[in-house]
Coordinates of C-alpha atoms and ligand atoms in Angstrom, one line a residue:
X14 CA -9.8 -40.4 -5.0
X15 CA -10.1 -39.3 -1.7
X16 CA -10.6 -35.5 -0.6
X17 CA -6.9 -35.8 0.4
X18 CA -5.9 -36.8 -3.1
X19 CA -6.0 -33.4 -4.4
X20 CA -3.7 -30.6 -2.9
X21 CA -6.0 -28.7 -0.8
X22 CA -5.5 -25.4 -1.7
X23 CA -6.8 -24.4 -4.8
X24 CA -5.7 -23.7 -8.5
X25 CA -6.9 -20.2 -8.0
X26 CA -4.7 -19.6 -5.0
X27 CA -2.1 -22.4 -5.3
X28 CA 0.9 -19.8 -6.6
X29 CA -0.5 -17.9 -3.3
X30 CA 0.6 -20.4 -0.6
X31 CA 2.9 -18.2 1.7
X32 CA 4.2 -15.0 1.6
X33 CA 7.5 -13.6 1.8
X34 CA 7.3 -11.6 4.9
X35 CA 6.8 -14.8 7.1
X36 CA 10.2 -16.0 6.1
X37 CA 11.7 -12.8 6.4
X38 CA 10.1 -12.0 10.3
X39 CA 11.5 -15.6 11.1
X40 CA 15.0 -15.1 9.9
X41 CA 14.9 -11.5 11.6
X42 CA 14.1 -13.1 14.8
X43 CA 16.5 -16.2 14.5
X44 CA 19.5 -13.7 13.5
X45 CA 18.3 -11.2 15.8
X46 CA 18.1 -8.9 13.3
X47 CA 16.6 -5.3 12.9
X48 CA 13.0 -6.1 10.6
X49 CA 12.8 -3.4 7.8
X50 CA 10.8 -5.8 6.3
X51 CA 7.4 -5.5 7.2
X52 CA 5.7 -2.3 7.0
X53 CA 4.3 -1.4 10.2
X54 CA 5.1 1.5 12.5
X55 CA 6.9 0.3 15.9
X56 CA 5.3 3.5 17.6
X57 CA 1.4 3.5 18.4
X58 CA -0.9 6.1 17.5
X59 CA -1.9 9.8 19.2
X60 CA -2.6 9.0 22.9
X61 CA -5.9 10.6 22.6
X62 CA -7.0 8.6 20.0
X63 CA -6.4 5.4 21.6
X64 CA -7.8 7.0 24.7
X65 CA -11.4 7.5 22.3
X66 CA -11.3 3.6 21.5
X67 CA -10.9 3.2 25.5
X68 CA -13.6 5.5 26.3
X69 CA -16.2 4.0 23.4
X70 CA -15.2 0.6 24.8
X71 CA -16.2 1.4 28.4
X72 CA -19.3 3.3 27.1
X73 CA -20.6 0.1 25.4
X74 CA -20.6 1.9 22.2
X75 CA -19.4 -0.2 19.3
X76 CA -19.0 -3.9 21.1
X77 CA -22.0 -5.3 19.3
X78 CA -22.1 -5.7 15.6
X79 CA -22.0 -2.1 14.4
X80 CA -24.6 -0.8 11.0
X81 CA -23.5 -2.5 8.3
X82 CA -22.1 0.2 6.1
X83 CA -20.4 1.6 9.4
X84 CA -21.2 4.1 12.2
X85 CA -22.7 7.1 11.0
X86 CA -20.0 9.5 12.8
X87 CA -17.4 7.4 10.9
X88 CA -19.1 7.9 7.4
X89 CA -19.5 11.5 8.3
X90 CA -16.3 11.9 9.6
X91 CA -15.0 10.1 5.9
X92 CA -17.3 12.3 3.9
X93 CA -16.1 15.5 5.8
X94 CA -12.5 14.5 5.0
X95 CA -12.5 13.9 1.4
X96 CA -14.4 17.3 0.7
X97 CA -11.8 19.4 3.2
X98 CA -8.6 17.7 1.4
X99 CA -9.8 17.5 -1.9
X100 CA -13.3 18.8 -2.3
X101 CA -15.1 15.4 -3.2
X102 CA -18.7 15.6 -1.9
X103 CA -19.7 12.3 -0.9
X104 CA -23.5 11.4 0.9
X105 CA -22.1 9.4 4.1
X106 CA -25.3 7.4 3.8
X107 CA -24.6 6.3 0.0
X108 CA -21.3 6.9 -1.0
X109 CA -19.4 6.1 2.1
X110 CA -18.5 2.4 2.9
X111 CA -16.2 1.3 6.3
X112 CA -14.3 -1.9 5.9
X113 CA -12.0 -4.7 7.8
X114 CA -9.0 -2.2 6.4
X115 CA -8.1 -1.0 3.1
X116 CA -7.6 -4.8 2.4
X117 CA -11.6 -5.5 2.5
X118 CA -12.2 -2.7 0.9
X119 CA -9.7 -4.0 -2.1
X120 CA -11.2 -7.5 -1.9
X121 CA -14.7 -6.7 -1.7
X122 CA -14.5 -4.4 -4.6
X123 CA -12.7 -6.8 -7.4
X124 CA -15.3 -9.6 -5.7
X125 CA -18.1 -7.3 -6.8
X126 CA -17.4 -5.6 -9.8
X127 CA -15.4 -8.4 -12.1
X128 CA -16.9 -11.5 -13.8
X129 CA -14.7 -13.7 -14.4
X130 CA -12.2 -13.6 -17.3
X131 CA -12.4 -9.8 -16.7
X132 CA -8.9 -8.1 -17.1
X133 CA -7.4 -6.0 -14.6
X134 CA -4.6 -3.7 -15.2
X135 CA -2.6 -3.5 -12.3
X136 CA 1.5 -1.7 -11.9
X137 CA 4.3 -4.2 -10.9
X138 CA 5.4 -4.1 -8.4
X139 CA 2.2 -4.5 -6.5
X140 CA 1.0 -4.9 -3.3
X141 CA 0.6 -8.6 -2.2
X142 CA -3.3 -8.6 -2.0
X143 CA -3.9 -7.2 -5.8
X144 CA -2.7 -10.7 -7.4
X145 CA -4.5 -13.0 -4.7
X146 CA -7.9 -11.0 -4.8
X147 CA -8.2 -10.6 -9.0
X148 CA -7.4 -14.5 -8.8
X149 CA -10.4 -15.1 -6.2
X150 CA -12.6 -12.9 -7.8
X151 CA -11.5 -14.8 -11.2
X152 CA -10.4 -12.1 -12.9
X153 CA -6.9 -11.9 -14.9
X154 CA -4.5 -9.8 -13.8
X155 CA -2.5 -7.8 -16.6
X156 CA 0.6 -5.8 -15.4
X157 CA 2.1 -2.9 -16.2
X158 CA 5.9 -2.6 -15.6
X159 CA 7.0 0.4 -13.4
X160 CA 10.4 1.5 -14.4
X161 CA 13.3 3.4 -13.1
X162 CA 14.2 6.8 -14.9
X163 CA 15.5 9.6 -13.6
X164 CA 15.6 8.4 -10.0
X165 CA 12.1 7.6 -9.7
X166 CA 10.1 5.0 -10.7
X167 CA 7.8 5.6 -13.7
X168 CA 4.8 4.8 -15.4
X169 CA 5.5 4.3 -19.3
X170 CA 1.9 5.6 -20.3
X171 CA 2.3 3.7 -24.0
X172 CA 2.7 0.3 -22.0
X173 CA -0.5 1.0 -20.2
X174 CA -2.5 2.1 -23.4
X175 CA -1.2 -0.9 -24.9
X176 CA -2.4 -3.2 -21.7
X177 CA -6.2 -2.3 -22.5
X178 CA -8.1 -5.2 -24.3
X179 CA -11.8 -5.6 -24.9
X180 CA -11.4 -7.4 -21.7
X181 CA -10.4 -5.1 -19.8
X182 CA -12.8 -3.8 -16.9
X183 CA -10.7 -1.8 -14.3
X184 CA -7.9 -0.2 -13.9
X185 CA -6.4 -1.5 -10.1
X186 CA -4.2 2.0 -8.9
X187 CA -1.9 2.6 -6.3
X188 CA -0.5 6.6 -5.2
X189 CA 1.6 7.1 -3.3
X190 CA 2.7 3.4 -4.6
X191 CA 4.5 0.8 -2.1
X192 CA 6.9 -0.6 -2.8
X193 CA 8.5 1.8 -5.0
X194 CA 7.5 5.2 -3.2
X195 CA 6.6 6.7 -6.5
X196 CA 3.3 9.0 -6.1
X197 CA 2.0 9.3 -9.7
X198 CA 2.1 13.1 -11.1
X199 CA -0.4 14.9 -12.5
X200 CA 0.4 14.1 -15.8
X201 CA 0.2 10.7 -15.1
X202 CA -2.8 10.6 -13.7
X203 CA -4.5 12.7 -16.4
X204 CA -3.6 10.1 -19.0
X205 CA -4.6 7.2 -17.1
X206 CA -8.2 9.1 -16.4
X207 CA -8.3 9.8 -20.1
X208 CA -7.6 6.3 -21.1
X209 CA -10.6 5.0 -18.5
X210 CA -12.7 7.5 -20.4
X211 CA -11.8 6.6 -23.6
X212 CA -11.8 2.9 -23.0
X213 CA -15.0 2.7 -20.1
X214 CA -12.9 1.2 -17.8
X215 CA -13.6 1.2 -13.8
X216 CA -11.2 2.4 -11.9
X217 CA -10.1 1.1 -7.9
X218 CA -7.6 3.3 -6.3
X219 CA -5.5 2.4 -3.1
X220 CA -4.8 5.6 -1.9
X221 CA -3.4 4.7 1.8
X222 CA -0.6 6.5 1.8
X223 CA -2.5 10.0 1.2
X224 CA -1.3 11.5 4.0
X225 CA 2.2 10.5 3.6
X226 CA 4.3 12.5 0.5
X227 CA 7.4 14.5 0.9
X228 CA 8.6 17.7 -0.2
X229 CA 7.1 19.2 -3.5
X230 CA 4.8 15.7 -4.5
X231 CA 0.9 16.4 -3.8
X232 CA -1.2 13.5 -3.6
X233 CA -4.3 13.7 -6.2
X234 CA -7.2 11.4 -5.7
X235 CA -8.3 9.9 -9.1
X236 CA -11.9 10.9 -8.5
X237 CA -10.8 14.0 -8.9
X238 CA -10.0 14.1 -12.6
X239 CA -12.4 14.7 -15.3
X240 CA -14.9 12.3 -15.9
X241 CA -13.8 10.1 -12.8
X242 CA -16.3 10.8 -10.2
X243 CA -18.5 7.9 -11.3
X244 CA -16.2 5.3 -12.3
X245 CA -13.8 5.2 -9.3
X246 CA -13.8 3.6 -6.0
X247 CA -11.2 5.5 -3.9
X248 CA -10.0 3.1 -1.2
X249 CA -8.3 4.7 2.5
X250 CA -7.2 3.8 5.6
X251 CA -6.6 4.5 9.4
X252 CA -4.0 2.3 9.9
X253 CA -1.0 4.1 7.9
X254 CA -2.7 7.9 8.5
X255 CA -3.3 7.4 12.1
X256 CA -0.1 4.3 13.2
X257 CA -2.7 2.0 13.8
X258 CA -2.3 -0.8 11.6
X259 CA -4.1 -3.2 13.7
X260 CA -7.3 -2.0 14.3
X261 CA -7.9 -2.8 10.7
X262 CA -10.5 0.5 9.6
X263 CA -10.6 1.0 6.0
X264 CA -13.0 2.8 3.8
X265 CA -14.5 2.8 0.2
X266 CA -16.0 6.2 -1.1
X267 CA -17.6 6.5 -4.7
X268 CA -20.9 6.8 -6.7
X269 CA -24.1 5.4 -5.1
X270 CA -24.3 2.6 -7.6
X271 CA -20.6 1.4 -6.8
X272 CA -20.4 1.8 -3.2
X273 CA -24.1 -0.5 -3.0
X274 CA -22.3 -3.1 -5.2
X275 CA -19.0 -3.1 -2.9
X276 CA -21.1 -3.2 0.1
X277 CA -23.0 -6.5 -1.0
X278 CA -19.9 -8.1 -1.3
X279 CA -18.2 -6.7 1.9
X280 CA -21.5 -7.8 4.1
X281 CA -20.7 -11.6 3.5
X282 CA -16.7 -11.1 3.9
X283 CA -16.8 -9.4 7.4
X284 CA -20.1 -8.3 7.4
X285 CA -19.2 -5.9 9.9
X286 CA -15.7 -4.9 12.3
X287 CA -13.8 -3.3 14.8
X288 CA -16.7 -1.6 16.5
X289 CA -15.2 0.4 19.0
X290 CA -12.5 1.6 17.0
X291 CA -14.5 3.0 14.3
X292 CA -15.6 5.6 16.8
X293 CA -11.9 6.3 17.2
X294 CA -11.2 7.0 14.0
X295 CA -14.2 9.4 13.4
X296 CA -12.4 11.8 16.0
X297 CA -9.0 10.6 14.4
X298 CA -10.0 12.0 10.9
X299 CA -11.2 15.1 12.8
X300 CA -7.4 16.0 14.1
X301 CA -6.0 19.9 13.2
X302 CA -4.5 19.9 10.2
X303 CA -1.3 20.4 12.7
X304 CA -1.0 16.3 13.5
X305 CA -0.9 15.8 9.8
X306 CA 1.7 18.1 9.0
X307 CA 3.9 16.8 11.9
X308 CA 3.2 13.2 11.0
X309 CA 4.4 14.1 7.4
X310 CA 7.4 16.0 8.8
X311 CA 8.4 13.1 11.4
X312 CA 8.5 10.3 8.4
X313 CA 10.3 12.5 6.1
X314 CA 13.1 12.8 8.8
X315 CA 12.9 9.0 9.0
X316 CA 13.1 8.4 5.3
X317 CA 16.3 11.0 5.1
X318 CA 18.1 9.2 7.7
X319 CA 17.5 5.6 6.4
X320 CA 18.1 6.7 2.5
X321 CA 21.2 8.4 3.8
X322 CA 22.6 5.2 5.4
X323 CA 21.8 3.1 2.4
X324 CA 23.5 5.8 0.1
X325 CA 26.4 5.1 2.5
X326 CA 26.4 1.9 2.4
X327 CA 26.8 1.8 -1.5
X328 CA 23.1 1.1 -2.8
X329 CA 21.6 3.0 -5.6
X330 CA 18.8 4.7 -3.5
X331 CA 15.3 5.7 -5.6
X332 CA 13.8 8.6 -4.4
X333 CA 10.5 8.0 -2.4
X334 CA 7.9 11.1 -2.7
X335 CA 5.4 9.3 -0.7
X336 CA 5.0 5.8 1.8
X337 CA 6.9 4.1 4.2
X338 CA 9.6 2.7 1.7
X339 CA 13.1 3.1 0.1
X340 CA 13.3 1.0 -2.7
X341 CA 17.3 0.3 -3.8
X342 CA 19.4 -1.1 -6.3
X343 CA 21.7 -3.6 -4.8
X344 CA 23.7 -3.8 -7.9
X345 CA 26.2 -0.7 -7.0
X346 CA 27.2 -3.1 -4.2
X347 CA 29.3 -5.2 -6.2
X348 CA 28.5 -8.5 -7.7
X349 CA 29.7 -10.6 -4.7
X350 CA 27.7 -8.5 -2.2
X351 CA 24.9 -8.3 -4.2
X352 CA 24.6 -11.9 -5.2
X353 CA 24.8 -10.5 -8.7
X354 CA 21.7 -8.7 -8.6
X355 CA 19.9 -11.3 -7.1
X356 CA 17.4 -9.5 -4.8
X357 CA 16.0 -12.7 -3.3
X358 CA 19.8 -14.1 -2.3
X359 CA 20.8 -10.7 -0.9
X360 CA 17.8 -10.3 1.2
X361 CA 18.6 -14.1 2.5
X362 CA 21.9 -13.2 3.2
X363 CA 21.8 -9.8 4.4
X364 CA 20.4 -10.8 8.2
X365 CA 24.2 -12.6 8.3
X366 CA 25.8 -10.2 6.9
X367 CA 24.6 -6.9 8.5
X368 CA 21.7 -7.7 10.6
X369 CA 19.2 -6.0 9.0
X370 CA 16.0 -7.5 7.5
X371 CA 14.9 -6.2 3.9
X372 CA 12.3 -7.5 1.5
X373 CA 13.1 -8.3 -2.5
X374 CA 10.8 -6.2 -4.5
X375 CA 10.6 -9.4 -7.3
X376 CA 8.0 -11.2 -5.4
X377 CA 5.9 -8.1 -6.2
X378 CA 6.4 -8.8 -9.9
X379 CA 5.0 -11.2 -12.4
X380 CA 7.8 -10.2 -14.6
X381 CA 10.6 -11.2 -11.9
X382 CA 13.3 -10.6 -13.9
X383 CA 11.7 -7.1 -14.0
X384 CA 12.4 -6.9 -10.2
X385 CA 15.5 -8.7 -9.2
X386 CA 18.0 -6.1 -8.2
X387 CA 15.9 -4.0 -6.2
X388 CA 15.4 -4.5 -2.5
X389 CA 12.5 -2.9 -0.4
X390 CA 13.2 -1.1 3.5
X391 CA 10.6 0.6 5.4
X392 CA 11.4 3.5 7.4
X393 CA 8.5 3.8 9.8
X394 CA 10.4 3.0 12.9
X395 CA 12.2 4.8 15.7
X396 CA 14.9 6.9 14.9
X397 CA 17.2 5.0 17.5
X398 CA 16.1 1.7 15.4
X399 CA 16.6 3.3 12.1
X400 CA 20.3 4.6 13.4
X401 CA 21.0 1.7 14.2
X402 CA 20.2 -0.3 10.7
X403 CA 22.2 2.4 8.7
X404 CA 24.9 1.9 11.1
X405 CA 24.7 -2.0 10.6
X406 CA 24.2 -1.4 6.8
X407 CA 27.5 0.8 6.4
X408 CA 29.7 -2.4 7.2
X409 CA 28.7 -3.3 3.8
X410 CA 30.9 -0.4 2.2
X411 CA 33.7 -2.1 3.9
X412 CA 33.3 -5.2 3.0
X413 CA 32.6 -4.2 -0.7
X414 CA 36.2 -2.4 -0.7
X415 CA 37.6 -5.7 0.7
X416 CA 39.2 -8.1 -1.9
X417 CA 37.7 -11.4 -1.8
X418 CA 34.5 -9.7 0.2
Ligands
LIG515 C1 -0.8 -1.6 4.1 C2 -1.4 -1.1 3.1 C3 -2.9 -1.6 2.6 C4 -4.1 -2.4 3.7 O1 -4.3 -1.9 4.6 P1 -5.0 -2.4 5.5 O2 -5.8 -1.0 6.1 O3 -4.0 -2.4 7.2 O4 -5.8 -3.1 5.3 C5 -3.6 -1.5 1.3 N1 -3.0 -1.2 0.5 C6 -1.2 -0.9 0.5 C7 -0.2 -0.5 -0.7 C8 -0.8 -1.1 1.6 O5 0.4 -0.6 1.5

């Protein structure tokens, strides 16, 4: 046997060969469609923060390897942010770690904290890197399905409790939740915290949308709940909060021993990253509340614009309490237009049919049938783009009323 006779991609990663985003983005280009698939803003973050990055670069700050845990200015700014927002006190030197986006923080946490065979409970639908990172760490993922209930996706607490076994090591939690737009409630978080304490579990929480919560929803970090401080790694990112997803500046906070463990894995992944951008993000985190309020309000208006368009087109629209995304149910469009409720077939046809690209939520599930009729649209786009998308989608409603459409 030669080294080419065996598949090159190993068994751990075989199921993660390609992502849906590549296929759908290619389809968007081919058909000239509006791409509401991938979740990145089409407007860059604050000018003054971009200027701060330019200044750092020109002044020779961060052009060489920054310190392993991140520059002190940024670690101090992250600690101050956690203190000001949530009353969580962290020592910038031992309890804060800067990473190459939240993606690296998640990967490093799982690689550091799991032994092969450890079970990790994560909600499905889940962010696409979770399954791959659990696999790379040799862990076993155990999905708990979020299901629609009274217009939002909800956690079934009994199902969560039943999913815990003697092999469970870690809960991987994401709130505000991508792709469903759900923000876990105080009741849900209290139950998660009680379970973690009772079964002595570690918790990794992905809070990259902490500043994108709407209406009366509130982001409550799990680390603030009783018994959670020393068992929780909290993860944030400048990408979503400041509309600089290309900068890849993220962070993890937690107890000194957890952060030191995550750092051990992180140092052999990227070692360090994003030098000059770290200086700019330190300034961004210190922006006045008016920035965060205006950003949230701007995104709320975008959410409402797209939600109205989707509802008029005939989708069932689930309430987005947080994130960049709206999840819809395609079945009310009718069997023909919704491809019998098959989100994959629907999303492959939508660019031709309406000139819009969306993502089938089924790709974020292990139990694909549970996610089959759900489709995700991103609203972190310019108003004119969302208006045009809504106009195009409305043509589905007309077609739904035409016999034989
Ligand atoms: C975008 C996103 C990430 C990745 O964040 P980066 O800082 O770009 O690495 C992680 N988790 C969720 C839920 C996301 O939507």
